[in-house]
XYZ file of C-alpha atoms in Angstrom:
294
model
C -38.543 6.826 49.612
C -38.398 10.582 48.666
C -35.081 10.867 50.508
C -33.714 8.339 48.268
C -34.688 10.198 45.075
C -33.134 13.494 46.339
C -29.165 12.410 45.426
C -30.295 11.344 41.770
C -32.576 14.501 40.992
C -29.626 16.684 42.208
C -27.298 14.694 40.587
C -28.988 15.065 37.278
C -29.435 18.707 38.037
C -25.351 19.266 38.669
C -24.613 17.314 35.375
C -27.151 19.452 33.550
C -25.750 22.837 35.213
C -22.344 21.787 34.348
C -22.787 21.183 30.449
C -25.214 24.093 29.836
C -22.037 26.509 31.315
C -19.489 24.837 29.050
C -19.056 26.404 25.213
C -18.051 22.940 24.243
C -14.840 24.093 22.322
C -12.518 20.999 22.693
C -14.026 19.087 19.702
C -11.407 16.844 17.422
C -14.108 16.577 14.673
C -14.133 20.628 14.380
C -12.599 22.862 11.546
C -12.049 26.520 11.884
C -11.087 28.613 9.056
C -9.861 32.403 9.904
C -9.238 35.512 7.954
C -5.989 36.631 8.948
C -3.773 39.475 7.909
C 0.098 40.264 8.470
C 1.503 43.529 9.252
C 4.554 42.692 7.201
C 3.329 43.814 4.162
C 0.540 46.606 3.062
C 0.333 45.054 -0.750
C -0.770 41.768 0.244
C -2.144 41.467 3.440
C -5.161 38.912 3.732
C -4.775 34.986 3.722
C -6.783 32.223 5.539
C -5.398 29.803 8.337
C -7.141 26.677 9.343
C -7.277 25.403 12.746
C -7.952 22.114 14.246
C -7.417 20.094 17.335
C -6.157 16.567 17.137
C -4.242 14.194 19.195
C -3.466 13.585 22.821
C -0.372 14.463 24.665
C 0.253 15.040 28.256
C 2.625 18.044 29.830
C 3.185 17.995 33.147
C 0.717 15.463 34.096
C -2.045 17.401 32.174
C -4.024 16.472 29.452
C -3.933 18.316 26.329
C -4.969 18.146 22.624
C -2.370 19.144 19.817
C -3.417 22.535 18.197
C -2.741 22.340 14.229
C -2.638 24.909 11.772
C -2.683 24.915 7.683
C -2.343 27.743 5.521
C -3.008 26.020 2.088
C -6.501 25.653 0.712
C -6.253 21.761 0.159
C -5.357 21.477 3.899
C -2.518 19.036 3.144
C 0.429 20.359 5.402
C -0.369 21.059 9.116
C 2.149 22.242 11.785
C 1.858 22.034 15.359
C 1.274 25.283 16.992
C 0.188 24.754 20.490
C -1.888 22.714 22.736
C -5.339 23.005 24.490
C -6.964 21.633 27.331
C -10.448 22.325 29.022
C -11.864 22.564 32.110
C -15.538 21.686 31.638
C -16.907 24.004 34.421
C -14.438 26.589 34.049
C -12.742 27.238 30.300
C -10.514 26.542 27.678
C -6.479 27.083 28.075
C -3.802 27.588 25.213
C -0.483 26.579 25.894
C 2.194 28.067 23.207
C 5.297 26.222 21.866
C 7.427 27.707 24.402
C 5.333 26.439 27.385
C 3.645 29.526 28.323
C -0.452 29.036 28.631
C -3.258 31.312 29.632
C -7.136 31.337 29.614
C -8.580 31.850 26.367
C -12.526 31.188 27.342
C -14.278 31.216 30.218
C -17.133 29.178 30.216
C -18.949 30.234 33.263
C -19.372 33.883 32.259
C -22.202 35.707 33.688
C -23.395 39.359 32.710
C -21.296 42.232 34.369
C -18.318 39.609 34.952
C -14.946 40.923 34.532
C -12.970 38.100 32.535
C -9.070 38.035 32.324
C -7.956 36.628 29.277
C -4.008 35.565 28.521
C -3.842 35.063 24.906
C -0.193 33.286 24.534
C -0.668 32.921 21.047
C -0.414 36.566 20.580
C 1.250 38.114 23.885
C 1.719 37.420 27.455
C -0.323 40.236 28.459
C -3.573 40.062 30.080
C -6.954 41.608 28.419
C -9.613 42.466 30.744
C -13.048 41.910 28.854
C -16.565 42.947 30.456
C -19.520 40.680 29.750
C -22.141 42.832 28.066
C -24.723 39.956 27.904
C -25.611 35.978 27.892
C -28.007 34.741 25.812
C -28.790 32.354 22.697
C -28.546 32.249 19.216
C -30.615 29.995 16.908
C -28.137 28.151 14.349
C -29.194 25.091 12.053
C -31.949 24.841 14.148
C -30.515 24.288 17.798
C -30.121 27.146 20.337
C -26.428 27.852 21.420
C -25.143 29.868 24.005
C -23.961 33.469 23.136
C -21.353 35.610 25.293
C -21.163 39.353 24.100
C -18.042 41.136 25.468
C -15.984 44.458 25.437
C -12.951 45.755 25.883
C -12.732 47.080 29.431
C -10.392 50.046 28.433
C -12.256 50.819 25.330
C -15.939 49.431 25.248
C -16.004 49.834 21.653
C -14.042 47.118 21.186
C -16.184 43.981 21.429
C -16.049 40.137 20.778
C -18.545 37.571 20.733
C -18.280 33.892 21.791
C -20.776 31.152 20.758
C -20.940 27.954 22.240
C -19.305 24.918 19.227
C -17.815 27.923 17.303
C -15.805 30.152 19.923
C -14.632 33.693 19.314
C -15.913 35.361 16.010
C -12.614 36.608 15.417
C -11.287 32.850 15.407
C -11.009 29.989 17.778
C -7.616 31.118 18.923
C -8.191 34.825 18.663
C -10.281 35.399 21.798
C -9.207 38.917 23.505
C -7.346 39.761 20.191
C -8.200 43.244 19.323
C -5.258 44.877 17.711
C -2.207 42.753 17.283
C -1.038 42.260 13.461
C -4.694 43.452 12.391
C -8.291 42.429 11.853
C -8.953 38.820 12.416
C -12.646 36.968 11.325
C -13.873 33.686 11.470
C -15.136 32.694 8.011
C -16.280 29.377 8.700
C -16.690 26.558 11.175
C -17.152 22.656 10.047
C -17.832 19.377 12.008
C -17.175 16.377 10.256
C -17.476 18.752 7.089
C -20.823 19.680 7.921
C -21.166 23.663 8.048
C -21.744 24.594 11.632
C -21.436 28.690 10.913
C -20.397 31.047 7.973
C -19.719 34.997 8.119
C -22.659 36.492 6.005
C -20.213 39.151 4.848
C -17.913 36.605 2.646
C -18.653 34.266 0.169
C -15.967 31.880 0.491
C -14.308 30.123 3.655
C -10.836 30.629 2.135
C -8.984 33.561 0.908
C -5.391 33.925 -0.187
C -5.055 37.431 -1.732
C -6.282 40.552 -0.855
C -7.867 41.124 -4.062
C -9.953 38.344 -3.767
C -12.331 40.032 -1.130
C -11.322 43.829 -1.830
C -14.438 44.485 -4.012
C -17.097 43.825 -1.145
C -15.314 44.191 2.111
C -12.318 46.599 1.667
C -13.588 50.237 1.900
C -12.279 53.721 1.107
C -10.067 54.679 4.200
C -12.421 56.333 7.068
C -8.930 58.272 8.276
C -5.519 58.816 6.836
C -2.090 59.175 8.967
C 0.854 61.192 7.507
C 3.648 61.106 7.596
C 3.834 57.387 7.968
C 6.094 56.250 8.944
C 7.349 58.973 11.325
C 9.728 59.652 14.321
C 8.302 62.802 16.038
C 4.741 63.516 15.056
C 1.828 62.186 12.951
C -1.571 63.827 11.503
C -4.649 62.107 11.659
C -7.115 63.380 9.153
C -10.739 61.736 9.501
C -13.059 62.022 6.422
C -16.335 61.979 8.883
C -16.744 64.762 11.395
C -18.837 62.356 13.407
C -15.828 60.258 15.280
C -16.626 59.399 18.621
C -12.924 58.699 19.755
C -9.868 56.830 18.736
C -7.276 54.624 20.554
C -3.865 53.982 19.931
C -2.675 50.337 20.870
C 0.720 48.817 20.544
C 1.499 45.715 18.372
C 0.721 43.551 21.548
C -2.738 45.242 21.960
C -1.780 47.389 24.972
C -4.049 50.737 25.144
C -1.653 53.538 25.050
C -3.796 56.367 24.477
C -7.618 57.509 24.089
C -8.849 60.818 22.852
C -12.909 61.353 22.942
C -14.182 63.569 20.349
C -11.333 64.525 18.347
C -11.047 67.290 15.764
C -11.059 66.182 11.891
C -7.601 67.019 11.925
C -5.580 65.710 14.974
C -1.991 66.088 15.448
C -0.195 63.627 18.080
C 3.014 63.451 19.260
C 4.810 60.275 19.024
C 8.389 61.087 19.970
C 8.320 59.451 23.427
C 7.232 56.147 21.744
C 9.698 53.134 21.276
C 10.388 52.235 17.672
C 7.660 49.588 16.337
C 4.429 49.380 14.597
C 1.019 50.659 16.216
C -2.615 50.769 15.564
C -5.197 53.420 15.648
C -8.671 52.413 16.203
C -11.411 54.983 15.426
C -15.072 54.996 16.509
C -17.788 56.373 14.587
C -20.804 54.342 13.606
C -18.527 51.491 12.841
C -14.820 50.629 14.269
C -11.954 51.536 11.514
C -8.514 50.306 12.040
C -5.286 51.771 10.554
C -1.444 51.410 11.487
C 1.515 53.691 11.584
C 5.102 53.053 11.946
C 7.333 55.084 14.624
C 10.739 55.062 13.607
């Protein structure tokens, strides 16, 4: 009799363990609102997009959900921007409209693991993340699994994944550190019930930078001049206590890292290709600015 009970008990354990590892992100009842900013304009950078998963489709014998995006406050117009599929014991994958697929989330992440993310919503480059901790957070009376990560090449750049919610940068922004600006997950709903809200923001939708500048846009921590430039830039920090700064290209690839820079730092950029670049400076907080090489 005892032998007959072994399989059911083992089966229950395996099923529990399988679901316990999942972040449960592929859900068609959820809606994510994300604060995004474009590098196309200095005067009007911030807006909101809404993301949801809806409708089944099959691509090369694999089952996907469609990824829909809306940019209007009424959420009346939706466009397909890609497809997602989930391997329950492994992770969530995104396939863009050009057919390129990559891993967005690795569900079975453990402490000190190195995770390779290929976010094809942004670029085809890989991003290496280190798992700093795996714990739980209490949300709406329920414990949710939380994974804290940092960028392998610059641990000052961090991300957080939460069960049911995804990345706090946005459901599609896992591994997104620099490309195009600073993303934020504003809110996440399920069947119109609020699951998550960023406490730094009053609303779940913004369409102009002036809507949030009074509480969230600070004086610049550092300045870059001349900007644009073709040969050299000077970076002037407003604080002597700067730990380091990094330079990334528009695809999020780390190009340059300087520890304990002087308050006024000159940098040769003549060797860089024409384009948009981002400087990330770390003091007690993380600060971002961009410059243009022509």
